[in-house]
PDB file of N, CA and C in Angstrom:
ATOM      1  N   MET A   1      42.251  14.655  79.311  1.00 55.00           N
ATOM      2  CA  MET A   1      42.009  15.216  78.015  1.00 55.00           C
ATOM      3  C   MET A   1      42.432  16.642  77.909  1.00 55.00           C
ATOM      4  N   THR A   2      42.429  17.333  79.030  1.00 53.00           N
ATOM      5  CA  THR A   2      42.870  18.741  78.959  1.00 53.00           C
ATOM      6  C   THR A   2      44.428  18.750  78.875  1.00 53.00           C
ATOM      7  N   GLY A   3      44.954  19.839  78.492  1.00 53.00           N
ATOM      8  CA  GLY A   3      46.374  19.991  78.439  1.00 53.00           C
ATOM      9  C   GLY A   3      46.897  20.527  77.148  1.00 53.00           C
ATOM     10  N   SER A   4      46.062  20.590  76.129  1.00 54.00           N
ATOM     11  CA  SER A   4      46.432  21.206  74.857  1.00 54.00           C
ATOM     12  C   SER A   4      46.104  22.689  74.916  1.00 54.00           C
ATOM     13  N   SER A   5      46.960  23.448  75.554  1.00 64.00           N
ATOM     14  CA  SER A   5      46.648  24.833  75.844  1.00 64.00           C
ATOM     15  C   SER A   5      46.509  25.670  74.550  1.00 64.00           C
ATOM     16  N   SER A   6      47.069  25.238  73.436  1.00 88.00           N
ATOM     17  CA  SER A   6      46.928  26.008  72.197  1.00 88.00           C
ATOM     18  C   SER A   6      45.534  25.882  71.589  1.00 88.00           C
ATOM     19  N   LEU A   7      44.767  24.883  72.063  1.00 94.00           N
ATOM     20  CA  LEU A   7      43.410  24.698  71.571  1.00 94.00           C
ATOM     21  C   LEU A   7      42.404  25.226  72.611  1.00 94.00           C
ATOM     22  N   PRO A   8      41.296  25.771  72.136  1.00 97.00           N
ATOM     23  CA  PRO A   8      40.272  26.224  73.122  1.00 97.00           C
ATOM     24  C   PRO A   8      39.712  25.061  73.880  1.00 97.00           C
ATOM     25  N   LEU A   9      39.391  25.275  75.168  1.00 96.00           N
ATOM     26  CA  LEU A   9      38.755  24.259  75.958  1.00 96.00           C
ATOM     27  C   LEU A   9      37.281  24.118  75.556  1.00 96.00           C
ATOM     28  N   VAL A  10      36.840  22.898  75.338  1.00 96.00           N
ATOM     29  CA  VAL A  10      35.454  22.613  75.016  1.00 96.00           C
ATOM     30  C   VAL A  10      34.858  21.944  76.217  1.00 96.00           C
ATOM     31  N   SER A  11      33.801  22.507  76.775  1.00 97.00           N
ATOM     32  CA  SER A  11      33.125  21.964  77.924  1.00 97.00           C
ATOM     33  C   SER A  11      31.873  21.245  77.471  1.00 97.00           C
ATOM     34  N   ILE A  12      31.750  19.974  77.879  1.00 96.00           N
ATOM     35  CA  ILE A  12      30.547  19.188  77.554  1.00 96.00           C
ATOM     36  C   ILE A  12      29.776  19.047  78.884  1.00 96.00           C
ATOM     37  N   VAL A  13      28.561  19.567  78.900  1.00 97.00           N
ATOM     38  CA  VAL A  13      27.728  19.484  80.080  1.00 97.00           C
ATOM     39  C   VAL A  13      26.729  18.334  79.844  1.00 97.00           C
ATOM     40  N   LEU A  14      26.725  17.396  80.788  1.00 96.00           N
ATOM     41  CA  LEU A  14      25.867  16.244  80.665  1.00 96.00           C
ATOM     42  C   LEU A  14      24.876  16.206  81.801  1.00 96.00           C
ATOM     43  N   GLY A  15      23.591  16.391  81.490  1.00 95.00           N
ATOM     44  CA  GLY A  15      22.568  16.329  82.521  1.00 95.00           C
ATOM     45  C   GLY A  15      22.063  14.882  82.581  1.00 95.00           C
ATOM     46  N   THR A  16      22.000  14.337  83.815  1.00 96.00           N
ATOM     47  CA  THR A  16      21.560  12.954  83.960  1.00 96.00           C
ATOM     48  C   THR A  16      20.498  12.796  85.011  1.00 96.00           C
ATOM     49  N   TYR A  17      19.658  11.769  84.750  1.00 95.00           N
ATOM     50  CA  TYR A  17      18.623  11.364  85.726  1.00 95.00           C
ATOM     51  C   TYR A  17      18.196   9.985  85.360  1.00 95.00           C
ATOM     52  N   ASN A  18      18.544   9.016  86.209  1.00 95.00           N
ATOM     53  CA  ASN A  18      18.163   7.613  86.026  1.00 95.00           C
ATOM     54  C   ASN A  18      18.502   7.105  84.637  1.00 95.00           C
ATOM     55  N   GLY A  19      19.684   7.396  84.155  1.00 95.00           N
ATOM     56  CA  GLY A  19      20.104   6.987  82.820  1.00 95.00           C
ATOM     57  C   GLY A  19      21.171   5.929  82.820  1.00 95.00           C
ATOM     58  N   GLY A  20      21.324   5.249  83.924  1.00 94.00           N
ATOM     59  CA  GLY A  20      22.431   4.277  84.089  1.00 94.00           C
ATOM     60  C   GLY A  20      22.511   3.233  82.955  1.00 94.00           C
ATOM     61  N   VAL A  21      21.331   2.867  82.394  1.00 95.00           N
ATOM     62  CA  VAL A  21      21.284   1.852  81.349  1.00 95.00           C
ATOM     63  C   VAL A  21      22.092   2.323  80.147  1.00 95.00           C
ATOM     64  N   TYR A  22      22.077   3.573  79.840  1.00 94.00           N
ATOM     65  CA  TYR A  22      22.725   4.121  78.621  1.00 94.00           C
ATOM     66  C   TYR A  22      24.017   4.856  78.898  1.00 94.00           C
ATOM     67  N   LEU A  23      24.347   5.027  80.164  1.00 96.00           N
ATOM     68  CA  LEU A  23      25.416   5.960  80.504  1.00 96.00           C
ATOM     69  C   LEU A  23      26.829   5.444  80.112  1.00 96.00           C
ATOM     70  N   GLU A  24      27.074   4.147  80.295  1.00 95.00           N
ATOM     71  CA  GLU A  24      28.414   3.632  79.938  1.00 95.00           C
ATOM     72  C   GLU A  24      28.685   3.908  78.451  1.00 95.00           C
ATOM     73  N   GLU A  25      27.733   3.613  77.601  1.00 95.00           N
ATOM     74  CA  GLU A  25      27.918   3.846  76.143  1.00 95.00           C
ATOM     75  C   GLU A  25      28.087   5.327  75.824  1.00 95.00           C
ATOM     76  N   GLN A  26      27.338   6.157  76.478  1.00 95.00           N
ATOM     77  CA  GLN A  26      27.393   7.607  76.226  1.00 95.00           C
ATOM     78  C   GLN A  26      28.729   8.146  76.672  1.00 95.00           C
ATOM     79  N   LEU A  27      29.193   7.767  77.876  1.00 95.00           N
ATOM     80  CA  LEU A  27      30.488   8.241  78.364  1.00 95.00           C
ATOM     81  C   LEU A  27      31.664   7.700  77.466  1.00 95.00           C
ATOM     82  N   SER A  28      31.553   6.419  77.053  1.00 94.00           N
ATOM     83  CA  SER A  28      32.593   5.884  76.191  1.00 94.00           C
ATOM     84  C   SER A  28      32.667   6.708  74.900  1.00 94.00           C
ATOM     85  N   SER A  29      31.552   7.112  74.372  1.00 94.00           N
ATOM     86  CA  SER A  29      31.536   7.906  73.170  1.00 94.00           C
ATOM     87  C   SER A  29      32.162   9.283  73.380  1.00 94.00           C
ATOM     88  N   LEU A  30      31.842   9.915  74.498  1.00 94.00           N
ATOM     89  CA  LEU A  30      32.424  11.222  74.817  1.00 94.00           C
ATOM     90  C   LEU A  30      33.934  11.159  74.953  1.00 94.00           C
ATOM     91  N   PHE A  31      34.442  10.126  75.703  1.00 92.00           N
ATOM     92  CA  PHE A  31      35.846  10.009  75.914  1.00 92.00           C
ATOM     93  C   PHE A  31      36.591   9.516  74.652  1.00 92.00           C
ATOM     94  N   ALA A  32      35.914   9.024  73.659  1.00 93.00           N
ATOM     95  CA  ALA A  32      36.563   8.565  72.429  1.00 93.00           C
ATOM     96  C   ALA A  32      36.747   9.699  71.428  1.00 93.00           C
ATOM     97  N   GLN A  33      36.278  10.899  71.764  1.00 91.00           N
ATOM     98  CA  GLN A  33      36.413  12.024  70.815  1.00 91.00           C
ATOM     99  C   GLN A  33      37.887  12.312  70.564  1.00 91.00           C
ATOM    100  N   THR A  34      38.183  12.801  69.381  1.00 94.00           N
ATOM    101  CA  THR A  34      39.599  13.055  69.005  1.00 94.00           C
ATOM    102  C   THR A  34      40.059  14.439  69.387  1.00 94.00           C
ATOM    103  N   TYR A  35      39.131  15.355  69.684  1.00 94.00           N
ATOM    104  CA  TYR A  35      39.545  16.694  70.092  1.00 94.00           C
ATOM    105  C   TYR A  35      40.163  16.592  71.463  1.00 94.00           C
ATOM    106  N   PRO A  36      41.404  17.031  71.679  1.00 91.00           N
ATOM    107  CA  PRO A  36      42.107  16.726  72.921  1.00 91.00           C
ATOM    108  C   PRO A  36      41.830  17.602  74.137  1.00 91.00           C
ATOM    109  N   ASN A  37      41.253  18.744  73.921  1.00 94.00           N
ATOM    110  CA  ASN A  37      41.126  19.693  75.061  1.00 94.00           C
ATOM    111  C   ASN A  37      39.676  19.861  75.468  1.00 94.00           C
ATOM    112  N   ILE A  38      39.157  18.791  76.154  1.00 94.00           N
ATOM    113  CA  ILE A  38      37.785  18.826  76.576  1.00 94.00           C
ATOM    114  C   ILE A  38      37.660  18.579  78.084  1.00 94.00           C
ATOM    115  N   GLU A  39      36.546  19.033  78.636  1.00 96.00           N
ATOM    116  CA  GLU A  39      36.187  18.668  79.989  1.00 96.00           C
ATOM    117  C   GLU A  39      34.739  18.229  79.980  1.00 96.00           C
ATOM    118  N   ILE A  40      34.378  17.316  80.845  1.00 97.00           N
ATOM    119  CA  ILE A  40      32.999  16.839  80.912  1.00 97.00           C
ATOM    120  C   ILE A  40      32.490  17.213  82.306  1.00 97.00           C
ATOM    121  N   ILE A  41      31.369  17.917  82.329  1.00 98.00           N
ATOM    122  CA  ILE A  41      30.740  18.307  83.589  1.00 98.00           C
ATOM    123  C   ILE A  41      29.392  17.562  83.647  1.00 98.00           C
ATOM    124  N   ALA A  42      29.260  16.619  84.542  1.00 98.00           N
ATOM    125  CA  ALA A  42      28.039  15.873  84.662  1.00 98.00           C
ATOM    126  C   ALA A  42      27.279  16.389  85.841  1.00 98.00           C
ATOM    127  N   ILE A  43      25.988  16.649  85.644  1.00 97.00           N
ATOM    128  CA  ILE A  43      25.133  17.144  86.746  1.00 97.00           C
ATOM    129  C   ILE A  43      23.939  16.179  86.851  1.00 97.00           C
ATOM    130  N   ASP A  44      23.886  15.424  87.956  1.00 97.00           N
ATOM    131  CA  ASP A  44      22.822  14.514  88.152  1.00 97.00           C
ATOM    132  C   ASP A  44      21.686  15.125  88.952  1.00 97.00           C
ATOM    133  N   ASP A  45      20.454  14.785  88.589  1.00 96.00           N
ATOM    134  CA  ASP A  45      19.302  15.404  89.214  1.00 96.00           C
ATOM    135  C   ASP A  45      18.608  14.465  90.212  1.00 96.00           C
ATOM    136  N   GLY A  46      19.415  13.766  91.026  1.00 94.00           N
ATOM    137  CA  GLY A  46      18.861  12.952  92.067  1.00 94.00           C
ATOM    138  C   GLY A  46      18.454  11.535  91.608  1.00 94.00           C
ATOM    139  N   SER A  47      19.255  10.951  90.744  1.00 95.00           N
ATOM    140  CA  SER A  47      18.998   9.590  90.262  1.00 95.00           C
ATOM    141  C   SER A  47      18.821   8.615  91.383  1.00 95.00           C
ATOM    142  N   THR A  48      18.032   7.621  91.188  1.00 95.00           N
ATOM    143  CA  THR A  48      17.807   6.538  92.149  1.00 95.00           C
ATOM    144  C   THR A  48      18.369   5.204  91.635  1.00 95.00           C
ATOM    145  N   ASP A  49      18.946   5.201  90.440  1.00 96.00           N
ATOM    146  CA  ASP A  49      19.560   4.000  89.921  1.00 96.00           C
ATOM    147  C   ASP A  49      21.089   4.103  90.087  1.00 96.00           C
ATOM    148  N   ASP A  50      21.853   3.450  89.260  1.00 97.00           N
ATOM    149  CA  ASP A  50      23.338   3.438  89.430  1.00 97.00           C
ATOM    150  C   ASP A  50      24.024   4.555  88.637  1.00 97.00           C
ATOM    151  N   THR A  51      23.298   5.554  88.200  1.00 97.00           N
ATOM    152  CA  THR A  51      23.832   6.631  87.417  1.00 97.00           C
ATOM    153  C   THR A  51      24.995   7.358  88.151  1.00 97.00           C
ATOM    154  N   VAL A  52      24.802   7.740  89.389  1.00 97.00           N
ATOM    155  CA  VAL A  52      25.829   8.479  90.133  1.00 97.00           C
ATOM    156  C   VAL A  52      27.075   7.648  90.322  1.00 97.00           C
ATOM    157  N   ARG A  53      26.903   6.355  90.631  1.00 97.00           N
ATOM    158  CA  ARG A  53      28.063   5.467  90.767  1.00 97.00           C
ATOM    159  C   ARG A  53      28.885   5.396  89.473  1.00 97.00           C
ATOM    160  N   ILE A  54      28.191   5.262  88.366  1.00 97.00           N
ATOM    161  CA  ILE A  54      28.873   5.165  87.053  1.00 97.00           C
ATOM    162  C   ILE A  54      29.640   6.480  86.799  1.00 97.00           C
ATOM    163  N   LEU A  55      28.955   7.610  87.032  1.00 98.00           N
ATOM    164  CA  LEU A  55      29.602   8.900  86.818  1.00 98.00           C
ATOM    165  C   LEU A  55      30.848   9.065  87.666  1.00 98.00           C
ATOM    166  N   ARG A  56      30.747   8.723  88.947  1.00 97.00           N
ATOM    167  CA  ARG A  56      31.901   8.864  89.854  1.00 97.00           C
ATOM    168  C   ARG A  56      33.048   7.943  89.492  1.00 97.00           C
ATOM    169  N   GLU A  57      32.741   6.738  89.038  1.00 96.00           N
ATOM    170  CA  GLU A  57      33.790   5.779  88.617  1.00 96.00           C
ATOM    171  C   GLU A  57      34.523   6.340  87.416  1.00 96.00           C
ATOM    172  N   HIS A  58      33.807   6.911  86.481  1.00 96.00           N
ATOM    173  CA  HIS A  58      34.489   7.520  85.293  1.00 96.00           C
ATOM    174  C   HIS A  58      35.312   8.725  85.685  1.00 96.00           C
ATOM    175  N   ALA A  59      34.793   9.537  86.600  1.00 97.00           N
ATOM    176  CA  ALA A  59      35.512  10.721  87.042  1.00 97.00           C
ATOM    177  C   ALA A  59      36.816  10.339  87.745  1.00 97.00           C
ATOM    178  N   LEU A  60      36.835   9.206  88.412  1.00 97.00           N
ATOM    179  CA  LEU A  60      38.122   8.773  89.064  1.00 97.00           C
ATOM    180  C   LEU A  60      39.164   8.420  88.009  1.00 97.00           C
ATOM    181  N   ARG A  61      38.702   7.907  86.873  1.00 95.00           N
ATOM    182  CA  ARG A  61      39.652   7.503  85.799  1.00 95.00           C
ATOM    183  C   ARG A  61      39.990   8.673  84.875  1.00 95.00           C
ATOM    184  N   HIS A  62      39.153   9.705  84.818  1.00 94.00           N
ATOM    185  CA  HIS A  62      39.354  10.810  83.904  1.00 94.00           C
ATOM    186  C   HIS A  62      39.326  12.127  84.640  1.00 94.00           C
ATOM    187  N   PRO A  63      40.476  12.710  84.904  1.00 94.00           N
ATOM    188  CA  PRO A  63      40.612  13.974  85.635  1.00 94.00           C
ATOM    189  C   PRO A  63      39.868  15.114  84.989  1.00 94.00           C
ATOM    190  N   ALA A  64      39.551  15.043  83.711  1.00 94.00           N
ATOM    191  CA  ALA A  64      38.885  16.125  83.009  1.00 94.00           C
ATOM    192  C   ALA A  64      37.352  16.043  83.202  1.00 94.00           C
ATOM    193  N   MET A  65      36.924  15.145  84.067  1.00 97.00           N
ATOM    194  CA  MET A  65      35.495  15.004  84.316  1.00 97.00           C
ATOM    195  C   MET A  65      35.165  15.427  85.723  1.00 97.00           C
ATOM    196  N   LYS A  66      34.091  16.181  85.900  1.00 98.00           N
ATOM    197  CA  LYS A  66      33.603  16.602  87.211  1.00 98.00           C
ATOM    198  C   LYS A  66      32.167  16.212  87.343  1.00 98.00           C
ATOM    199  N   VAL A  67      31.807  15.734  88.555  1.00 98.00           N
ATOM    200  CA  VAL A  67      30.445  15.262  88.802  1.00 98.00           C
ATOM    201  C   VAL A  67      29.826  16.101  89.902  1.00 98.00           C
ATOM    202  N   PHE A  68      28.607  16.568  89.638  1.00 97.00           N
ATOM    203  CA  PHE A  68      27.838  17.275  90.672  1.00 97.00           C
ATOM    204  C   PHE A  68      26.486  16.554  90.808  1.00 97.00           C
ATOM    205  N   VAL A  69      26.023  16.390  92.041  1.00 97.00           N
ATOM    206  CA  VAL A  69      24.742  15.720  92.258  1.00 97.00           C
ATOM    207  C   VAL A  69      23.797  16.661  93.058  1.00 97.00           C
ATOM    208  N   ASN A  70      22.652  16.902  92.496  1.00 94.00           N
ATOM    209  CA  ASN A  70      21.667  17.784  93.171  1.00 94.00           C
ATOM    210  C   ASN A  70      21.171  17.064  94.441  1.00 94.00           C
ATOM    211  N   LYS A  71      20.997  17.820  95.504  1.00 88.00           N
ATOM    212  CA  LYS A  71      20.528  17.240  96.762  1.00 88.00           C
ATOM    213  C   LYS A  71      19.068  16.788  96.633  1.00 88.00           C
ATOM    214  N   ARG A  72      18.337  17.409  95.737  1.00 84.00           N
ATOM    215  CA  ARG A  72      16.954  16.968  95.468  1.00 84.00           C
ATOM    216  C   ARG A  72      16.703  17.164  93.977  1.00 84.00           C
ATOM    217  N   THR A  73      15.665  16.478  93.499  1.00 82.00           N
ATOM    218  CA  THR A  73      15.331  16.573  92.102  1.00 82.00           C
ATOM    219  C   THR A  73      14.801  17.963  91.789  1.00 82.00           C
ATOM    220  N   LEU A  74      15.464  18.596  90.822  1.00 85.00           N
ATOM    221  CA  LEU A  74      15.021  19.974  90.439  1.00 85.00           C
ATOM    222  C   LEU A  74      14.175  19.974  89.144  1.00 85.00           C
ATOM    223  N   GLY A  75      14.327  18.941  88.335  1.00 79.00           N
ATOM    224  CA  GLY A  75      13.616  18.884  87.051  1.00 79.00           C
ATOM    225  C   GLY A  75      14.240  19.772  86.039  1.00 79.00           C
ATOM    226  N   PHE A  76      13.628  19.934  84.884  1.00 73.00           N
ATOM    227  CA  PHE A  76      14.189  20.720  83.823  1.00 73.00           C
ATOM    228  C   PHE A  76      13.859  22.190  83.987  1.00 73.00           C
TER     229      PHE A  76
END
């Protein structure tokens, strides 16, 4: 999604924790946006469901997405 250098980069920060049930739909919505110069930064807070797997699979398909996983749950 990045590459439109004439447009400002918009960073979307996505905080996750055990949200695997809703994550596919949420990511699909984010990647369907029409603004072309975005990046998605996902930060997981130690999920125990399939959240991290889903995030990493999407990051492999979308170079504008970065995934970070906390080593322990930090909370809000």
